[in-house]
């Protein structure tokens, strides 16, 4: 196996950022170099949180010392929440050097910007992320982050295609993964049948979230990308760190069969309909969803006061109400480590080829 | 299983402090709350290293937020390298509160002071550690640290007994573990036969390190402690993070059968000759030594320039020489995770009862 350099937030209690990503990567056999962008007590969802942030100078010093010591040589790079444009620029410089030194570097860039229409980083971060996109191998934005990065409001298939095209062609991103997409009617109508119709006993389409992946087709510059889609049942309630865990699984399970930047490689296995990306995303969906089920099961059996539904007004009146809910919904990574390793099988969540994505 | 709060150093690259302790604890089923006392690029043995230190104020803020959020509730506490007296005092305040809230807290205090006659913390740390000893359940000092804490120079059985007595009686430490003790002639002569004579095919006594554990006998105040000893083969060369890994294994495998502070408990199982402490230490020796063997095997097969012997003069002339050696000797925790979990069996290293310790 190889090394992963993980650059993201650290919390003392609970599982978000590095705490959600590092242990799974280690379980899967990777040596992980861990640079903490913040050192906080717990995640911000608790309402009360704090600690220290690493500024650009500190990050640059740590990366510089690692480089001087010949320790900046990981084959994979994973970056997540980075709070300021300046700190992100320090990460960009390091990623640029890693990429220059190793064209086969596998860099999963999670452009953490916000969700559901709301930014939760400084706006100065956005142009830096845009400038970093050509360094990436895979990006894992959510719907909102794709809109912010491309300046395209996604409202139908045509704008969805446009956004992916901008990321692939203008920003030179080889692989895009968007997960946790609500199944809007126009999206549902366009999906290939396998991704649209759930097996008999399962709930209706409204109860699913969609994941879309898109791999640049390396047979020619103008060839459209290879798109896959997969569904996972929606679990109500907000769980933190899920995206960080998902990205860790994607980077861990991404196994390109040929150097990724080489042209004329064959990214699509025509027999299975899979790409290196869709295979990694299928594994990541499978394990992330199994971990969410395990966490939700645990949360459901807690005493009632520890599993109050999300209600900002009630939280406002009683700060501890929010804290109790958050605590009960921390990912059960330790208890689910056999799922991470794959020694305990989970229901497979598969990405299927969306053959007509660019033409229908 | 339960939670462990681990308070120690963090390095981006390699395995010392928290990086040596947290992953093993997680593999063994513990949720680990991780508070970083420093955030460095790599350990100091590389010569070039740096990053940031958490000061007392930052540690107090993080512990305070955790307490406010009801997240300071771990059943076990593990503290290691803490760079300043002020920062250590902040840890002391937190440990005092945890102990008051839970008399059954299992607190493994590793009083990191130095080794082989040299301090590597500020001297202001020493009185704070002395004041913290009564809070501990287990301490894991090395030989030098016992001497510093007790102000006793250990040169024979009588001074060894005196030092242990001071720790148990004056400082109220229930359980003491000293590992990596060179087998000096007077010590060898005093050892019970099982701990002294190695099986036929193994090397001579000089090639062993000794581990001594001592559990306060809770049947009465004046009763002498129950002492065990065990040997592990000496592996030449310096490996970093071994003590941190060992302490993590001790706290993970310590399973007292009755509340530990209760009097009239039966710490010695007369059938097996074991105590809860000696059992934990046997498991810790077994796994730590297997991990060292794995690491040494790896280091031995590296190209010659990456496995130069320790030589301060040669290092002085060429900084990268030291760096290459250190890198090749980083613990192979990830590759040895089956040893950590116990799914891959390692040669057992057993602590044996030293019945005549106090009387012979």
XYZ file of C-alpha atoms in Angstrom:
720
model
C 0.000 0.000 0.000
C 0.983 3.628 -0.074
C 0.865 6.864 1.921
C -1.878 9.452 2.069
C -1.292 13.017 3.220
C -4.516 14.230 4.846
C -4.937 17.982 5.385
C -8.135 18.886 7.202
C -9.687 19.827 10.519
C -9.136 18.042 13.830
C -11.649 17.781 16.649
C -10.870 16.279 20.063
C -14.326 14.705 20.428
C -16.243 13.036 17.654
C -15.768 12.198 14.008
C -15.555 14.931 11.397
C -12.681 16.035 9.158
C -9.489 14.153 9.908
C -11.154 12.198 12.735
C -13.634 10.783 10.171
C -11.017 10.139 7.467
C -7.729 9.058 9.064
C -8.839 5.948 10.958
C -10.651 4.446 7.918
C -7.611 5.120 5.709
C -5.362 3.463 8.303
C -7.693 0.464 8.601
C -7.497 0.115 4.822
C -3.708 -0.137 5.012
C -2.532 3.395 4.305
C 0.146 5.201 6.284
C -1.486 8.578 6.836
C 0.438 11.814 7.300
C -1.894 14.108 9.206
C -1.720 17.905 9.072
C -4.413 19.567 11.177
C -5.859 22.824 9.805
C -7.747 23.485 13.051
C -7.590 21.922 16.523
C -11.061 22.217 17.985
C -12.924 20.699 20.924
C -15.761 19.354 18.737
C -17.521 20.223 15.468
C -19.384 23.499 15.028
C -22.805 21.832 14.954
C -22.668 21.598 18.755
C -23.048 25.374 18.941
C -20.254 25.645 21.543
C -16.848 24.863 20.078
C -13.351 26.296 19.884
C -9.611 25.812 19.953
C -6.992 27.062 17.511
C -6.592 27.408 13.757
C -3.343 26.846 11.896
C -2.564 29.977 9.881
C -0.864 29.997 6.475
C 2.535 30.547 8.077
C 2.229 27.498 10.326
C 1.025 25.260 7.498
C 3.849 26.489 5.248
C 6.385 25.827 8.011
C 5.126 22.268 8.574
C 5.004 21.444 4.835
C 8.457 23.032 4.438
C 10.006 20.955 7.216
C 8.436 17.799 5.832
C 9.809 18.638 2.372
C 13.293 19.379 3.755
C 13.253 16.032 5.558
C 12.135 14.185 2.450
C 8.834 13.325 4.156
C 6.546 15.028 1.624
C 6.315 12.040 -0.652
C 2.844 10.577 -0.279
C 1.365 8.957 -3.367
C -2.075 10.269 -2.407
C -3.302 13.595 -1.107
C -6.641 14.316 0.564
C -7.633 17.869 1.454
C -10.802 18.937 3.227
C -11.955 21.846 5.371
C -9.455 24.717 5.282
C -10.820 27.814 6.947
C -9.188 30.778 5.153
C -8.050 31.776 1.677
C -4.499 32.326 2.971
C -4.302 28.887 4.600
C -5.776 27.326 1.457
C -3.128 29.093 -0.654
C -0.445 27.431 1.515
C -2.072 24.054 0.780
C -2.196 24.959 -2.922
C 1.562 25.626 -2.962
C 2.252 22.275 -1.315
C -0.130 20.426 -3.669
C 1.538 22.092 -6.671
C 4.948 20.812 -5.547
C 3.615 17.310 -4.882
C 1.983 17.246 -8.336
C 5.147 18.506 -10.052
C 7.259 15.907 -8.274
C 4.801 13.109 -9.076
C 2.491 13.390 -12.120
C 0.766 10.201 -10.912
C -0.180 11.728 -7.558
C -3.791 10.865 -6.724
C -5.227 14.064 -5.268
C -8.766 14.022 -3.912
C -9.774 17.638 -3.397
C -12.942 18.126 -1.386
C -13.794 21.791 -2.018
C -15.511 22.458 1.304
C -17.499 25.648 0.778
C -20.947 25.166 2.185
C -24.261 23.411 1.679
C -27.863 24.143 0.750
C -27.218 27.697 -0.425
C -25.035 28.717 2.515
C -21.269 29.318 2.501
C -19.434 28.180 5.620
C -15.978 29.395 4.691
C -14.609 32.862 3.909
C -15.531 33.924 0.319
C -11.781 34.439 -0.294
C -11.518 30.649 -0.407
C -13.535 30.335 -3.661
C -11.014 31.703 -6.214
C -8.230 29.687 -4.563
C -10.245 26.477 -4.939
C -10.932 27.332 -8.602
C -7.199 27.772 -9.174
C -6.523 24.439 -7.449
C -8.953 22.380 -9.521
C -6.399 21.567 -12.290
C -4.171 19.988 -9.610
C -6.833 17.491 -8.601
C -7.435 13.898 -9.661
C -10.893 13.682 -8.118
C -13.136 16.326 -6.601
C -16.099 15.624 -4.313
C -18.231 18.778 -4.231
C -21.867 18.742 -3.232
C -24.549 20.280 -5.449
C -24.135 23.765 -3.976
C -20.342 23.619 -4.262
C -20.583 22.696 -7.971
C -22.836 25.720 -8.470
C -20.419 28.043 -6.656
C -17.318 26.724 -8.441
C -18.889 26.879 -11.927
C -21.209 29.869 -11.482
C -23.979 27.749 -13.008
C -27.351 27.334 -11.322
C -28.270 23.689 -11.891
C -31.972 23.447 -12.735
C -32.230 20.872 -15.492
C -30.163 18.376 -17.472
C -28.770 21.067 -19.711
C -27.347 23.130 -16.814
C -26.116 19.949 -15.093
C -24.219 19.011 -18.266
C -22.900 22.548 -18.542
C -21.558 22.524 -14.958
C -19.785 19.181 -15.421
C -18.371 20.362 -18.740
C -16.937 23.497 -17.115
C -15.269 21.419 -14.396
C -13.812 18.900 -16.863
C -12.886 21.198 -19.743
C -12.157 24.611 -18.246
C -10.892 23.520 -14.834
C -9.243 20.311 -16.083
C -10.735 18.071 -13.387
C -10.430 14.426 -14.529
C -12.942 12.964 -12.068
C -16.003 14.507 -10.404
C -18.182 12.941 -7.714
C -21.361 14.661 -6.494
C -23.143 12.798 -3.728
C -26.249 13.323 -1.564
C -28.271 14.845 -4.417
C -32.038 15.053 -3.765
C -33.898 13.202 -6.534
C -35.646 16.187 -8.205
C -38.347 15.342 -10.779
C -36.317 16.407 -13.844
C -33.355 14.375 -12.598
C -35.537 11.360 -11.893
C -37.041 11.549 -15.386
C -33.619 11.631 -17.020
C -32.043 8.773 -15.043
C -31.423 5.417 -16.699
C -33.958 2.837 -15.512
C -31.651 0.937 -13.154
C -30.826 4.015 -11.141
C -34.465 5.167 -11.234
C -36.519 2.173 -10.217
C -35.968 0.839 -6.745
C -36.461 -2.888 -6.080
C -40.011 -3.797 -5.060
C -39.759 -3.753 -1.284
C -37.870 -0.486 -1.009
C -39.430 2.957 -0.531
C -40.319 5.451 -3.259
C -37.899 7.649 -5.214
C -38.391 10.574 -2.863
C -36.688 8.525 -0.188
C -33.417 8.263 -2.092
C -30.355 10.410 -2.551
C -28.486 10.262 -5.807
C -24.766 10.152 -6.447
C -23.331 11.099 -9.839
C -19.762 10.486 -10.935
C -18.115 11.666 -14.133
C -14.742 10.553 -15.507
C -13.117 12.394 -18.331
C -12.897 10.086 -21.317
C -9.240 10.060 -22.186
C -9.627 8.730 -25.715
C -9.800 12.235 -27.141
C -10.134 15.837 -26.024
C -13.648 16.310 -27.282
C -15.088 12.975 -26.158
C -17.809 13.370 -23.546
C -17.102 12.108 -20.010
C -18.270 8.717 -18.727
C -21.080 9.275 -16.245
C -22.413 6.893 -13.593
C -25.267 7.234 -11.121
C -26.257 5.348 -7.991
C -28.890 5.666 -5.302
C -28.804 5.303 -1.524
C -31.829 5.373 0.757
C -32.255 8.682 2.540
C -31.863 8.597 6.320
C -33.597 11.511 7.989
C -31.686 13.753 10.373
C -28.335 15.428 10.003
C -25.150 13.444 10.613
C -21.789 15.233 10.630
C -18.602 13.995 9.006
C -20.385 11.836 6.424
C -18.868 13.711 3.476
C -15.396 13.481 5.012
C -15.777 9.742 5.518
C -17.113 9.313 1.969
C -14.158 11.202 0.452
C -11.708 9.096 2.476
C -13.331 5.924 1.106
C -13.212 7.267 -2.461
C -9.497 8.107 -2.300
C -8.727 4.800 -0.551
C -10.599 2.655 -3.068
C -9.539 4.506 -6.213
C -7.257 2.068 -8.053
C -6.503 3.263 -11.592
C -5.199 0.431 -13.733
C -2.956 2.719 -15.746
C -1.260 6.042 -15.063
C -4.158 8.386 -14.768
C -2.872 11.290 -16.783
C -1.768 9.159 -19.691
C -3.900 9.569 -22.808
C -5.306 6.546 -24.617
C -5.831 4.692 -21.346
C -9.041 2.706 -21.214
C -11.030 4.078 -18.328
C -14.216 2.153 -19.148
C -14.297 -1.601 -18.634
C -16.949 -2.397 -21.256
C -17.709 -5.822 -19.744
C -18.644 -4.498 -16.298
C -19.584 -0.956 -17.318
C -17.259 0.333 -14.613
C -14.447 2.853 -14.421
C -11.775 3.087 -11.724
C -13.811 6.016 -10.391
C -17.214 4.316 -10.424
C -15.702 1.280 -8.679
C -14.255 3.493 -5.927
C -17.533 5.394 -5.570
C -19.565 2.168 -5.363
C -17.313 0.977 -2.522
C -17.509 4.375 -0.825
C -21.327 4.525 -1.100
C -21.645 0.969 0.210
C -19.466 1.534 3.258
C -20.603 5.077 4.033
C -24.245 4.056 3.904
C -23.646 1.012 6.109
C -21.889 3.256 8.629
C -24.802 5.706 8.557
C -27.272 2.889 9.179
C -25.200 1.712 12.144
C -25.033 5.259 13.519
C -28.752 5.840 12.994
C -29.627 2.553 14.700
C -27.576 3.621 17.716
C -29.115 7.112 17.746
C -32.643 5.645 17.599
C -32.213 3.586 20.749
C -30.952 6.477 22.882
C -33.221 7.937 25.587
C -35.709 10.368 24.070
C -33.964 13.520 25.319
C -30.816 12.565 23.398
C -32.556 12.055 20.082
C -34.652 15.187 19.670
C -35.261 16.135 16.043
C -33.475 19.107 14.452
C -35.355 22.221 15.568
C -33.433 25.476 15.531
C -36.026 27.279 17.610
C -35.991 24.713 20.392
C -32.179 24.645 20.220
C -32.121 28.422 20.601
C -33.962 28.148 23.892
C -31.825 25.349 25.271
C -28.209 25.017 24.076
C -27.801 21.558 25.593
C -30.633 20.202 23.468
C -28.509 20.646 20.339
C -25.414 19.250 22.089
C -27.213 16.066 23.132
C -28.535 15.501 19.617
C -25.104 16.019 18.038
C -23.428 13.689 20.498
C -25.895 10.887 19.820
C -25.326 11.221 16.081
C -21.524 11.014 16.015
C -20.452 8.401 13.458
C -19.963 4.914 14.935
C -16.642 4.431 13.146
C -14.998 2.403 15.895
C -17.958 0.066 16.310
C -18.204 -0.299 12.519
C -14.547 -0.915 11.773
C -15.299 -4.335 10.269
C -17.467 -2.575 7.686
C -14.555 -0.236 6.910
C -12.197 -3.177 6.417
C -14.780 -5.078 4.399
C -14.622 -8.093 6.706
C -18.285 -7.439 7.533
C -20.252 -7.339 4.300
C -22.669 -4.496 3.721
C -25.527 -4.227 1.207
C -23.921 -3.182 -2.062
C -24.717 0.305 -3.363
C -23.662 0.285 -6.980
C -22.922 3.068 -9.460
C -24.438 2.227 -12.864
C -23.369 3.526 -16.232
C -25.536 6.437 -17.430
C -24.949 5.836 -21.106
C -27.263 8.533 -22.445
C -26.153 11.321 -20.093
C -24.645 13.564 -22.774
C -27.006 12.728 -25.630
C -30.529 12.130 -24.329
C -16.056 -0.813 25.131
C -15.446 2.634 26.458
C -13.795 5.975 25.688
C -10.213 7.041 26.203
C -9.133 10.682 26.340
C -5.589 10.865 24.974
C -3.579 14.032 25.661
C -0.172 14.046 24.004
C 1.899 15.275 21.083
C 0.895 15.085 17.419
C 3.260 14.732 14.481
C 2.175 14.921 10.842
C 4.653 12.264 9.698
C 5.472 9.106 11.618
C 4.408 7.405 14.805
C 5.176 8.941 18.188
C 2.872 10.354 20.880
C -0.747 10.364 19.795
C 0.127 8.949 16.369
C 1.573 5.870 18.123
C -1.264 5.534 20.643
C -4.573 6.546 19.047
C -4.755 4.071 16.139
C -3.988 1.042 18.371
C -6.614 2.165 20.896
C -9.151 2.583 18.080
C -8.297 -0.840 16.636
C -8.906 -2.287 20.095
C -12.415 -0.838 20.119
C -12.043 2.403 22.047
C -13.529 5.704 20.980
C -10.588 8.041 21.462
C -10.897 11.738 22.238
C -7.669 13.308 21.021
C -6.229 16.535 22.419
C -2.924 17.498 20.775
C -0.341 19.180 23.036
C 1.884 20.003 20.054
C 1.342 19.896 16.282
C 4.723 19.154 14.732
C 5.970 18.056 11.325
C 7.816 15.002 12.718
C 9.519 13.912 15.951
C 12.554 15.730 17.313
C 14.928 12.848 16.570
C 14.986 13.951 12.940
C 16.969 17.059 13.959
C 14.749 19.336 11.847
C 11.237 19.628 13.208
C 8.668 22.245 14.144
C 5.104 23.442 14.203
C 3.066 24.794 17.090
C 2.563 24.037 20.774
C -0.744 24.315 22.591
C -0.270 26.613 25.569
C -2.050 26.249 28.908
C -4.755 28.676 27.856
C -5.605 26.731 24.695
C -5.700 23.394 26.536
C -7.889 24.892 29.267
C -10.242 26.321 26.635
C -10.575 22.963 24.842
C -11.106 20.994 28.076
C -13.562 23.668 29.232
C -15.635 23.496 26.051
C -15.664 19.709 26.203
C -16.814 19.860 29.839
C -19.533 22.415 29.036
C -20.785 20.181 26.227
C -20.787 17.121 28.473
C -18.060 15.548 26.331
C -15.469 15.168 29.096
C -16.702 11.799 30.206
C -14.149 9.220 29.134
C -13.757 6.193 31.393
C -10.023 6.162 30.678
C -7.398 8.887 30.453
C -3.958 8.621 28.861
C -1.479 11.490 29.129
C 1.969 11.625 27.566
C 4.397 14.305 26.415
C 3.358 17.741 27.635
C 6.029 20.346 26.980
C 5.678 22.930 29.768
C 4.800 23.117 33.442
C 1.945 25.519 32.687
C 0.431 23.230 30.033
C 0.847 20.263 32.371
C -0.940 22.173 35.130
C -3.899 22.613 32.753
C -3.930 18.848 32.223
C -3.714 18.348 35.987
C -6.829 20.489 36.533
C -8.731 18.498 33.931
C -7.557 15.144 35.359
C -8.579 16.268 38.857
C -12.105 17.011 37.629
C -12.353 13.713 35.740
C -11.151 11.834 38.843
C -13.602 13.669 41.125
C -16.469 12.957 38.756
C -15.520 9.297 38.419
C -13.544 7.538 41.174
C -13.256 4.525 38.869
C -11.500 6.510 36.135
C -8.539 4.512 34.792
C -5.797 7.090 34.376
C -2.515 6.002 32.816
C -0.036 8.793 33.434
C 3.198 8.524 31.463
C 5.468 11.044 33.208
C 7.557 11.963 30.160
C 10.665 13.652 31.560
C 13.704 12.242 29.797
C 15.895 9.205 29.457
C 19.378 7.969 30.283
C 20.214 10.853 32.614
C 18.892 13.612 30.349
C 15.769 15.715 30.847
C 13.864 16.565 27.681
C 11.182 18.730 29.219
C 11.346 21.982 31.186
C 12.357 21.312 34.846
C 9.153 23.133 35.885
C 7.301 20.011 34.766
C 8.739 17.818 37.566
C 6.861 19.206 40.604
C 3.614 19.238 38.619
C 4.035 15.549 37.767
C 4.751 14.790 41.447
C 1.526 16.542 42.393
C -0.362 14.575 39.730
C 0.780 11.120 40.829
C -2.066 10.611 43.341
C -4.548 11.104 40.488
C -3.131 8.194 38.509
C -4.208 4.567 38.288
C -1.062 3.414 36.480
C 2.201 5.205 35.760
C 4.746 4.109 33.136
C 8.010 5.900 33.926
C 11.363 4.667 32.698
C 14.268 4.090 35.107
C 15.472 7.689 34.893
C 11.978 9.073 35.403
C 11.527 6.978 38.561
C 14.795 8.414 39.868
C 13.733 11.987 39.087
C 10.262 11.596 40.575
C 11.470 9.911 43.790
C 14.877 11.594 44.173
C 16.343 8.123 44.705
C 19.340 6.912 42.714
C 18.573 3.250 41.997
C 21.739 1.186 42.402
C 20.658 -1.994 44.142
C 17.610 -3.875 45.344
C 17.310 -1.743 48.435
C 17.132 1.538 46.500
C 14.793 -0.033 43.929
C 12.455 -1.065 46.769
C 12.747 2.395 48.289
C 11.816 4.101 45.015
C 8.756 1.893 44.473
C 7.718 2.399 48.111
C 7.893 6.171 47.722
C 5.710 6.036 44.593
C 3.145 3.718 46.203
C 3.065 5.111 49.744
C 3.973 8.786 49.519
C 2.623 9.519 46.048
C -0.323 7.101 46.287
C 0.274 5.463 42.900
C -1.666 2.147 42.801
C 0.181 0.646 39.815
C 3.723 1.200 38.528
C 5.223 -0.158 35.303
C 8.909 0.355 34.470
C 9.946 -1.062 31.119
C 13.130 -1.221 29.029
C 15.383 -1.743 32.057
C 18.908 -2.968 31.227
C 19.622 -6.231 33.100
C 22.310 -4.982 35.479
C 24.186 -7.717 37.397
C 22.584 -6.961 40.802
C 19.145 -7.008 39.189
C 19.867 -10.242 37.353
C 21.044 -11.870 40.590
C 17.875 -10.901 42.418
C 15.383 -11.986 39.752
C 13.262 -15.094 40.241
C 14.528 -17.963 38.092
C 11.842 -17.827 35.427
C 12.545 -14.210 34.609
C 16.305 -14.821 34.762
C 16.955 -17.887 32.632
C 16.098 -17.637 28.979
C 15.029 -20.751 27.070
C 17.907 -22.680 25.467
C 17.982 -21.209 21.998
C 17.731 -17.587 23.021
C 20.662 -15.214 23.603
C 22.321 -14.414 26.932
C 20.938 -12.192 29.692
C 22.807 -9.147 28.411
C 20.603 -9.258 25.349
C 17.419 -8.705 27.299
C 15.529 -5.745 28.671
C 13.518 -6.143 31.837
C 10.069 -4.883 32.675
C 8.919 -4.585 36.294
C 5.367 -3.953 37.412
C 4.147 -3.312 40.912
C 0.533 -3.292 42.122
C -0.371 -1.964 45.501
C -1.800 -4.781 47.560
C -5.182 -3.522 48.595
C -5.709 -5.976 51.443
C -4.126 -3.552 53.897
C -2.196 -0.325 54.068
C 1.081 -1.817 55.159
C 1.050 -4.876 52.893
C 3.864 -4.855 50.373
C 2.984 -4.474 46.694
C 2.683 -7.395 44.273
C 5.641 -7.298 41.895
C 6.027 -8.983 38.520
C 8.931 -9.083 36.079
C 9.271 -10.064 32.452
C 11.990 -10.020 29.831
C 12.030 -9.051 26.164
C 14.977 -9.531 23.797
C 16.912 -6.331 23.202
C 16.792 -5.003 19.637
C 19.713 -2.731 18.898
C 19.122 0.759 17.542
C 16.777 3.473 18.698
C 13.119 3.364 17.713
C 10.858 6.292 18.548
C 7.335 6.066 19.891
C 7.820 2.644 21.479
C 7.026 3.901 24.981
C 3.923 5.688 23.712
C 2.717 2.530 21.982
C 3.452 0.443 25.079
C 1.477 2.786 27.351
C -1.465 2.717 24.940
C -1.474 -1.094 25.060
C -1.271 -1.082 28.872
C -4.253 1.248 29.272
C -6.212 -0.642 26.587
C -5.627 -4.079 28.115
C -6.050 -3.096 31.765
C -9.269 -4.795 32.873
C -9.702 -4.625 36.632
C -12.238 -7.149 37.816
C -13.480 -4.949 40.621
C -13.556 -1.210 41.208
C -9.919 -0.367 41.531
C -10.029 1.967 44.475
C -12.161 -0.317 46.576
C -10.277 -1.904 49.448
C -10.449 -5.635 50.007
C -10.484 -6.338 46.304
C -8.426 -9.328 45.273
C -5.776 -8.066 42.917
C -3.805 -11.333 42.823
C -5.301 -14.355 41.104
C -3.469 -17.024 43.080
C -4.115 -19.742 40.499
C -2.452 -17.882 37.617
C -0.142 -15.648 39.656
C -1.498 -12.671 37.725
C -2.941 -9.291 38.591
C -5.056 -7.079 36.340
C -1.891 -5.013 35.896
C 0.484 -7.904 35.094
C -2.018 -9.247 32.563
C -2.199 -5.869 30.810
C 1.584 -5.519 30.858
C 2.067 -9.045 29.443
C -0.234 -8.174 26.546
C 1.508 -4.818 26.062
C 4.996 -6.400 26.059
C 3.873 -9.105 23.644
C 2.366 -6.714 21.126
C 4.960 -3.939 21.481
C 7.809 -6.380 20.984
C 6.147 -7.983 17.952
C 5.711 -4.509 16.460
C 9.365 -3.705 17.105
C 10.445 -6.924 15.405
C 8.302 -6.074 12.385
C 9.769 -2.562 12.275
C 13.328 -3.814 12.683
C 12.852 -6.388 9.928
C 11.692 -3.639 7.601
C 14.556 -1.324 8.592
C 17.101 -4.101 7.984
C 16.070 -4.623 4.372
C 16.315 -0.941 3.423
C 19.192 0.242 1.181
C 22.365 0.720 3.209
C 22.220 4.534 3.230
C 18.810 4.410 4.943
C 19.958 2.154 7.773
C 23.139 3.788 9.016
C 23.804 3.126 12.711
C 23.333 5.838 15.321
C 26.453 8.031 15.154
C 26.106 11.600 16.413
C 29.383 12.712 14.853
C 28.475 11.474 11.386
C 24.971 12.969 11.833
C 26.564 16.309 12.748
C 28.349 16.396 9.395
C 25.327 15.393 7.343
C 21.836 16.255 8.617
C 20.107 14.008 6.087
C 21.920 10.954 7.428
C 19.941 11.199 10.666
C 16.723 11.918 8.806
C 17.071 8.805 6.619
C 17.744 6.622 9.659
C 14.759 8.002 11.565
C 12.432 7.549 8.610
C 13.444 3.918 8.170
C 12.752 3.230 11.836
C 9.238 4.630 12.096
C 6.969 2.039 13.718
C 5.173 -0.197 11.206
C 1.828 0.214 12.977
C -0.316 0.101 9.861
C 1.389 -2.974 8.483
C 1.182 -4.632 11.906
C -2.453 -3.865 12.676
C -3.330 -7.558 12.897
C -0.831 -7.844 15.751
C -2.524 -4.897 17.468
C -5.934 -6.548 17.129
C -4.554 -9.906 18.202
C -5.812 -11.624 15.056
C -2.172 -12.347 14.220
C -0.600 -14.162 17.147
C 2.750 -12.965 18.458
C 5.251 -14.794 20.688
C 3.980 -14.320 24.228
C 6.079 -12.125 26.535
C 4.845 -12.898 30.015
C 5.165 -11.057 33.320
C 5.922 -13.537 36.142
C 5.258 -13.104 39.813
C 8.356 -11.941 41.735
C 7.302 -13.423 45.049
C 10.452 -12.580 47.003
C 10.799 -8.989 45.802
C 10.194 -7.334 49.169
C 11.769 -9.986 51.385
C 14.793 -11.559 49.681
